[in-house]
């Protein structure tokens, strides 16, 4: 289209000069409407009307779907196995490729100078999480490890080894943390939660099956020993063949080492606090029992 | 009603509110930061000087590269050696080309300076 003065262009000009459009003036494009075959009428639709010659076919008495004339049908011969058993209760982790992360950082939707959290990813419309649909968070996938070049402090729920290696190669930090469904909903949509006036809940610890994952230093779990994590970083650098950059001498060192407490959902905000957005205040409880509960 | 009610109070503070402000999502699409040349992802910023051309193609809302009908048809004909079917939608100012051309077209448009 050449440089137009208004949207629509020639089509709208033509429309304005023609007479009023009514059903009498309209006709479908030739070739779009094919006449349907009327059964029981004419040379081709009549006679047996497309039903064949005698038998169950013509008389409409065929057996049920799947019946094979008496032979054990396929759907009964094959034994049952629980491939999809409990599929609706399985935890799902939305994948986040390093390609996508690099794209978001390049276009300014995610700020690499702040710790990258699931809230930041959702705010930058990087991922879409549905906590109500058994999503337990985001998993970092290694696709795009070759072009990834950003130093970030990122917190996800699961991460593949190549992804961890790619991020640490660029001088970043990866942590895997667990969020139970209620905390995840709060994390993904903080503003509606604050407007509801409830105190920030404390994050629950992972269930029995996920504890080994989050206490393992190889997965950079948030419950793992920091010394073991350091050893794992060195081991991974040797495995993938890169020099591990020294983060302690970095200018963003303080930001890169920011980590959340295992019971904390948001950076800087403790469980038990109520946020008042209209007055821009935070209300903290002072009762001993409440403090004991929220700090446990 | 219970003994604790009279004693327990609430501390209000405005110091930690800055953490809440970090959690609020921006309402407008942010402007991409300055890159010298192509970014690591391969996204090219639009050229600084607007070129004198009969058509102006603006970047889409997410700062990606869209694609103009006649030039595209000529370019694809050079590339593939065939006439390709295209469909123009005047109202929404878009058009579609049959076939997988997105990377080739993107590079060509970027070279032109959009």
Coordinates of C-alpha atoms in Angstrom, one line a residue:
Chain A
X1 CA 0.0 0.0 0.0
X2 CA 1.3 3.4 -0.8
X3 CA 1.2 6.2 1.7
X4 CA -2.5 6.6 2.5
X5 CA -4.3 9.6 3.9
X6 CA -6.9 7.5 5.7
X7 CA -7.4 3.9 6.6
X8 CA -9.4 1.8 4.1
X9 CA -8.4 3.9 1.1
X10 CA -10.1 3.1 -2.3
X11 CA -12.5 0.5 -0.9
X12 CA -14.2 3.1 1.3
X13 CA -14.4 5.7 -1.5
X14 CA -16.2 3.2 -3.7
X15 CA -18.5 2.3 -0.8
X16 CA -19.5 5.9 -0.2
X17 CA -20.4 6.5 -3.9
X18 CA -22.5 3.3 -4.4
X19 CA -26.2 3.1 -3.5
X20 CA -27.4 1.8 -0.1
X21 CA -26.4 -1.8 0.6
X22 CA -29.4 -4.1 1.0
X23 CA -30.0 -7.9 0.7
X24 CA -31.2 -7.2 -2.9
X25 CA -27.8 -5.8 -3.8
X26 CA -25.6 -8.5 -2.3
X27 CA -24.5 -11.7 -3.8
X28 CA -21.8 -14.2 -2.7
X29 CA -18.5 -14.5 -4.6
X30 CA -19.0 -17.0 -7.4
X31 CA -17.4 -20.3 -6.4
X32 CA -17.8 -19.8 -2.6
X33 CA -21.2 -21.4 -2.3
X34 CA -21.6 -25.0 -3.6
X35 CA -25.1 -26.3 -3.7
X36 CA -25.7 -29.3 -1.4
X37 CA -26.7 -32.7 -2.6
X38 CA -30.4 -33.2 -1.7
X39 CA -30.9 -36.9 -0.9
X40 CA -34.0 -38.7 -2.4
X41 CA -34.3 -36.2 -5.3
X42 CA -33.2 -36.5 -8.9
X43 CA -31.0 -38.9 -10.8
X44 CA -28.0 -38.6 -8.5
X45 CA -29.6 -37.9 -5.1
X46 CA -32.5 -40.4 -5.6
X47 CA -32.9 -44.2 -6.1
X48 CA -31.0 -45.6 -3.1
X49 CA -30.2 -42.1 -1.7
X50 CA -26.5 -42.9 -1.1
X51 CA -27.2 -45.8 1.3
X52 CA -25.9 -48.7 -0.8
X53 CA -27.6 -52.1 -1.6
X54 CA -29.7 -54.0 1.1
X55 CA -28.3 -55.2 4.4
X56 CA -27.5 -53.4 7.6
X57 CA -26.0 -50.5 5.7
X58 CA -29.1 -49.6 3.8
X59 CA -31.4 -50.4 6.6
X60 CA -29.5 -48.4 9.2
X61 CA -28.8 -51.3 11.6
X62 CA -25.1 -51.4 11.8
X63 CA -23.4 -52.5 15.1
X64 CA -21.8 -50.1 17.6
X65 CA -18.6 -48.2 17.0
X66 CA -15.5 -50.4 17.5
X67 CA -17.3 -53.7 16.8
X68 CA -15.2 -55.9 14.6
X69 CA -17.7 -58.6 13.6
X70 CA -17.0 -60.7 16.7
X71 CA -13.2 -60.6 16.8
X72 CA -12.0 -59.0 20.0
X73 CA -12.0 -55.4 19.2
X74 CA -8.8 -53.2 19.4
X75 CA -10.1 -51.2 22.3
X76 CA -10.6 -54.3 24.4
X77 CA -7.6 -56.4 23.2
X78 CA -5.0 -53.8 24.3
X79 CA -4.4 -53.9 28.1
X80 CA -4.9 -50.9 30.3
X81 CA -1.9 -48.9 31.6
X82 CA -2.0 -45.7 33.6
X83 CA -0.2 -43.4 31.1
X84 CA -2.6 -40.6 31.7
X85 CA -3.6 -41.5 35.2
X86 CA -3.7 -38.5 37.5
X87 CA -2.6 -36.3 34.6
X88 CA -4.8 -33.4 35.8
X89 CA -3.0 -33.5 39.2
X90 CA 0.5 -33.4 37.9
X91 CA 2.6 -30.3 38.5
X92 CA 3.3 -28.2 35.4
X93 CA 6.2 -25.8 34.9
X94 CA 5.9 -23.2 32.1
X95 CA 9.2 -23.3 30.0
X96 CA 11.2 -20.2 29.6
X97 CA 13.9 -20.4 27.0
X98 CA 17.1 -18.4 27.2
X99 CA 16.3 -17.1 23.8
X100 CA 13.1 -15.6 25.2
X101 CA 14.8 -14.2 28.2
X102 CA 17.5 -12.5 26.1
X103 CA 14.7 -11.1 23.9
X104 CA 12.9 -9.6 26.9
X105 CA 16.0 -8.1 28.3
X106 CA 17.0 -6.6 24.9
X107 CA 13.6 -5.0 24.4
X108 CA 13.6 -3.5 27.9
X109 CA 10.7 -5.5 29.2
X110 CA 12.9 -7.0 32.0
X111 CA 15.4 -5.1 34.0
X112 CA 18.7 -7.1 34.4
X113 CA 19.9 -4.6 37.1
X114 CA 17.2 -5.9 39.5
X115 CA 16.8 -9.5 40.7
X116 CA 14.5 -11.3 38.2
X117 CA 11.6 -12.9 39.9
X118 CA 8.4 -14.6 38.6
X119 CA 6.6 -11.3 39.3
X120 CA 9.0 -9.4 37.1
X121 CA 8.6 -12.0 34.3
X122 CA 4.8 -11.8 34.5
X123 CA 4.9 -7.9 34.6
X124 CA 7.0 -7.9 31.5
X125 CA 4.6 -10.3 29.9
X126 CA 7.4 -12.8 29.4
X127 CA 5.5 -15.8 30.6
X128 CA 1.9 -16.6 31.4
X129 CA 1.3 -18.6 34.5
X130 CA -2.0 -20.1 35.5
X131 CA -1.7 -21.1 39.2
X132 CA -5.3 -22.5 39.1
X133 CA -4.3 -25.0 36.4
X134 CA -1.7 -26.9 38.4
X135 CA 1.1 -24.6 37.2
X136 CA 3.8 -24.6 39.9
X137 CA 6.0 -21.9 38.2
X138 CA 8.6 -21.5 35.5
X139 CA 11.4 -23.8 34.3
X140 CA 14.5 -22.5 32.7
X141 CA 15.2 -24.3 29.4
X142 CA 18.6 -24.3 27.8
X143 CA 17.5 -23.4 24.2
X144 CA 19.5 -20.3 23.1
X145 CA 22.4 -21.0 25.4
X146 CA 24.8 -20.1 22.6
X147 CA 23.6 -16.5 22.2
X148 CA 22.7 -15.7 25.8
X149 CA 24.8 -12.7 27.0
X150 CA 23.3 -11.1 30.0
X151 CA 24.3 -11.0 33.7
X152 CA 21.2 -11.6 35.8
X153 CA 20.1 -12.8 39.2
X154 CA 17.2 -15.0 38.3
X155 CA 14.9 -17.1 40.5
X156 CA 12.9 -19.8 38.8
X157 CA 11.2 -23.0 40.0
X158 CA 13.2 -25.5 37.9
X159 CA 16.2 -25.1 35.7
X160 CA 18.1 -27.4 33.3
X161 CA 21.8 -27.9 33.6
X162 CA 22.6 -26.2 30.3
X163 CA 20.6 -23.1 31.3
X164 CA 22.4 -22.9 34.7
X165 CA 25.7 -23.2 32.9
X166 CA 24.8 -20.5 30.4
X167 CA 23.8 -18.0 33.0
X168 CA 26.7 -18.6 35.3
X169 CA 29.1 -18.4 32.4
X170 CA 27.9 -14.8 31.9
X171 CA 28.5 -14.0 35.6
X172 CA 24.9 -14.4 36.7
X173 CA 23.2 -16.4 39.5
X174 CA 20.4 -18.9 39.2
X175 CA 18.3 -20.1 42.2
X176 CA 15.4 -22.5 42.2
X177 CA 12.7 -21.9 44.7
X178 CA 9.4 -23.6 45.6
X179 CA 6.1 -21.7 45.8
X180 CA 3.0 -23.5 46.9
X181 CA -0.2 -22.7 44.8
X182 CA -1.5 -20.0 47.1
X183 CA 1.9 -18.2 47.3
X184 CA 2.3 -18.6 43.5
X185 CA -1.0 -16.9 42.9
X186 CA 0.0 -14.1 45.2
X187 CA 3.4 -13.8 43.5
X188 CA 2.0 -13.7 40.0
X189 CA -0.7 -11.1 40.7
X190 CA 0.5 -9.1 43.6
X191 CA -1.7 -6.0 43.1
X192 CA -5.1 -7.7 43.3
X193 CA -3.8 -9.5 46.4
X194 CA -2.7 -6.3 48.1
X195 CA -6.1 -4.7 47.2
X196 CA -7.9 -7.6 48.9
X197 CA -6.4 -6.5 52.3
X198 CA -5.1 -9.9 53.4
X199 CA -1.8 -10.2 55.2
X200 CA 1.0 -11.6 53.1
X201 CA 1.0 -15.4 53.7
X202 CA 4.2 -17.3 54.5
X203 CA 5.5 -19.5 51.8
X204 CA 5.1 -23.2 52.5
X205 CA 8.0 -25.6 52.2
X206 CA 8.1 -28.1 49.4
X207 CA 6.3 -31.5 49.7
X208 CA 8.1 -34.7 50.4
X209 CA 8.8 -35.5 46.7
X210 CA 10.3 -32.1 45.9
X211 CA 12.5 -31.7 49.0
X212 CA 15.4 -33.7 47.4
X213 CA 15.2 -31.5 44.3
X214 CA 15.4 -28.2 46.3
X215 CA 18.1 -29.4 48.7
X216 CA 20.4 -30.4 45.9
X217 CA 23.2 -28.0 45.1
X218 CA 23.3 -29.2 41.5
X219 CA 19.9 -27.7 40.9
X220 CA 20.9 -24.5 42.9
X221 CA 18.0 -25.2 45.2
X222 CA 17.1 -22.5 47.8
X223 CA 17.4 -25.0 50.6
X224 CA 20.8 -26.3 49.6
X225 CA 24.1 -25.6 51.4
X226 CA 25.8 -22.4 50.0
X227 CA 29.2 -24.0 50.2
X228 CA 28.0 -27.0 48.2
X229 CA 26.5 -24.6 45.7
X230 CA 29.9 -22.9 45.2
X231 CA 31.5 -26.3 44.6
X232 CA 28.8 -27.2 42.2
X233 CA 29.4 -23.9 40.3
X234 CA 33.1 -24.8 39.9
X235 CA 32.3 -28.3 38.9
X236 CA 29.8 -27.1 36.2
X237 CA 32.3 -24.7 34.9
X238 CA 34.8 -27.5 34.4
X239 CA 32.2 -29.8 32.9
X240 CA 31.1 -27.2 30.3
X241 CA 34.6 -25.8 29.7
X242 CA 34.3 -22.1 30.7
X243 CA 36.1 -19.9 33.2
X244 CA 33.8 -19.2 36.1
X245 CA 33.8 -15.4 36.5
X246 CA 34.4 -14.0 40.0
X247 CA 31.2 -12.3 41.1
X248 CA 32.5 -11.0 44.4
X249 CA 34.4 -8.3 42.6
X250 CA 31.4 -7.2 40.6
X251 CA 29.8 -3.8 40.9
X252 CA 26.3 -5.3 41.0
X253 CA 27.6 -7.8 43.6
X254 CA 25.0 -6.7 46.2
X255 CA 22.1 -7.1 43.8
X256 CA 23.4 -10.5 42.5
X257 CA 23.5 -12.0 46.0
X258 CA 20.0 -10.9 47.0
X259 CA 18.1 -14.0 47.9
X260 CA 14.7 -14.6 49.4
X261 CA 14.2 -16.2 52.8
X262 CA 12.5 -19.6 52.3
X263 CA 9.3 -18.2 53.9
X264 CA 9.3 -15.0 52.0
X265 CA 7.3 -14.3 48.9
X266 CA 8.4 -10.8 47.9
X267 CA 11.7 -9.1 48.2
X268 CA 11.7 -6.7 51.1
X269 CA 8.2 -7.7 52.4
X270 CA 7.8 -10.1 55.3
X271 CA 4.9 -12.5 55.7
X272 CA 2.2 -11.1 58.0
X273 CA 2.3 -7.6 56.7
X274 CA -0.7 -5.9 55.2
X275 CA -0.2 -3.5 52.3
X276 CA -2.4 -0.4 52.0
X277 CA -2.1 0.8 48.4
X278 CA -4.4 3.7 48.6
X279 CA -2.5 5.3 51.5
X280 CA 0.9 3.8 50.4
X281 CA 1.4 2.3 53.9
X282 CA 2.4 -1.1 55.3
X283 CA 0.8 -2.4 58.4
X284 CA 2.8 -4.8 60.6
X285 CA 1.4 -6.9 63.4
X286 CA 2.8 -6.5 66.9
X287 CA 1.1 -9.3 68.7
X288 CA 3.6 -12.0 70.0
X289 CA 1.6 -15.0 68.8
X290 CA 1.3 -13.6 65.3
X291 CA 4.9 -12.6 65.1
X292 CA 5.9 -16.1 66.3
X293 CA 3.7 -17.7 63.7
X294 CA 4.9 -15.6 60.8
X295 CA 8.6 -15.8 61.7
X296 CA 8.6 -19.5 62.2
Chain B
X1 CA -13.4 -9.6 73.2
X2 CA -10.3 -11.6 74.1
X3 CA -7.5 -10.3 76.3
X4 CA -5.1 -9.7 73.5
X5 CA -7.3 -7.3 71.6
X6 CA -6.6 -4.3 73.7
X7 CA -2.9 -4.7 73.8
X8 CA -2.1 -5.7 70.2
X9 CA -1.6 -2.7 67.9
X10 CA -0.4 -2.3 64.4
X11 CA 2.7 -0.6 63.3
X12 CA 2.3 1.5 60.2
X13 CA 5.3 2.4 58.1
X14 CA 6.0 3.8 54.7
X15 CA 9.6 2.9 54.3
X16 CA 9.2 -0.5 52.8
X17 CA 6.5 0.7 50.3
X18 CA 9.2 1.0 47.6
X19 CA 9.3 -2.8 47.4
X20 CA 5.6 -2.8 46.7
X21 CA 6.1 -0.2 43.9
X22 CA 8.6 -2.5 42.2
X23 CA 5.9 -5.2 42.0
X24 CA 3.5 -3.0 40.2
X25 CA 3.4 -3.8 36.4
X26 CA 4.1 -0.9 34.0
X27 CA 1.0 0.2 32.1
X28 CA 2.9 1.1 28.9
X29 CA 5.2 -0.9 26.8
X30 CA 8.7 0.1 27.8
X31 CA 11.1 1.7 25.4
X32 CA 14.0 -0.6 24.4
X33 CA 17.4 0.5 25.7
X34 CA 20.1 1.7 23.3
X35 CA 22.1 -0.9 21.6
X36 CA 25.1 -0.4 19.4
X37 CA 24.3 -2.5 16.4
X38 CA 22.3 -5.8 16.7
X39 CA 21.5 -7.0 20.2
X40 CA 22.6 -10.5 21.3
X41 CA 19.1 -11.8 20.3
X42 CA 19.5 -10.4 16.8
X43 CA 17.0 -7.5 17.2
X44 CA 18.0 -4.4 15.3
X45 CA 16.9 -1.0 16.4
X46 CA 15.3 1.3 13.8
X47 CA 17.8 3.6 12.1
X48 CA 18.1 7.0 13.7
X49 CA 17.7 9.1 10.5
X50 CA 14.2 8.7 8.9
X51 CA 14.7 7.8 5.3
X52 CA 12.9 9.7 2.6
X53 CA 10.5 7.1 1.2
X54 CA 6.9 7.2 -0.1
X55 CA 5.9 4.8 2.7
X56 CA 6.5 5.0 6.4
X57 CA 6.5 1.7 8.2
X58 CA 6.4 2.2 11.9
X59 CA 7.5 -0.5 14.3
X60 CA 4.8 -2.6 15.8
X61 CA 3.9 -2.1 19.5
X62 CA 6.4 -4.6 20.6
X63 CA 9.2 -3.0 18.5
X64 CA 9.2 -5.8 16.0
X65 CA 9.5 -5.5 12.3
X66 CA 6.2 -5.7 10.2
X67 CA 6.2 -6.1 6.4
X68 CA 4.7 -3.3 2.3
X69 CA 3.1 -5.2 -0.6
X70 CA 4.6 -4.3 -3.9
X71 CA 8.3 -4.3 -2.7
X72 CA 7.8 -7.5 -0.9
X73 CA 6.4 -9.1 -4.0
X74 CA 9.3 -8.0 -6.1
X75 CA 11.9 -9.1 -3.5
X76 CA 10.3 -12.5 -3.1
X77 CA 10.1 -12.9 -6.9
X78 CA 13.9 -12.3 -7.1
X79 CA 14.5 -14.7 -4.2
X80 CA 12.3 -17.6 -5.3
X81 CA 11.7 -16.9 -9.0
X82 CA 7.9 -17.3 -8.8
X83 CA 4.8 -15.2 -8.4
X84 CA 3.6 -15.7 -4.8
X85 CA 0.0 -15.3 -3.8
X86 CA -0.6 -12.4 -1.5
X87 CA -3.8 -11.1 0.2
X88 CA -4.2 -7.5 1.3
X89 CA -6.5 -6.4 4.1
X90 CA -7.0 -2.7 3.5
X91 CA -9.0 -2.0 6.7
X92 CA -6.4 -3.3 9.1
X93 CA -3.4 -2.4 6.8
X94 CA -2.0 -5.9 6.8
X95 CA -1.2 -8.4 4.1
X96 CA -0.3 -12.1 4.0
X97 CA 2.1 -14.0 1.8
X98 CA 1.9 -17.7 1.3
X99 CA 5.1 -19.5 2.4
X100 CA 7.7 -19.3 5.1
X101 CA 9.7 -16.2 4.6
X102 CA 9.8 -14.5 7.9
X103 CA 13.6 -14.4 8.6
X104 CA 14.5 -13.5 5.0
X105 CA 11.9 -10.7 5.0
X106 CA 13.0 -9.4 8.4
X107 CA 16.7 -9.2 7.2
X108 CA 15.6 -7.4 4.1
X109 CA 13.5 -4.8 5.9
X110 CA 16.2 -4.2 8.4
X111 CA 18.7 -3.6 5.6
X112 CA 16.4 -1.1 4.2
X113 CA 16.5 0.8 7.5
X114 CA 13.1 0.2 9.0

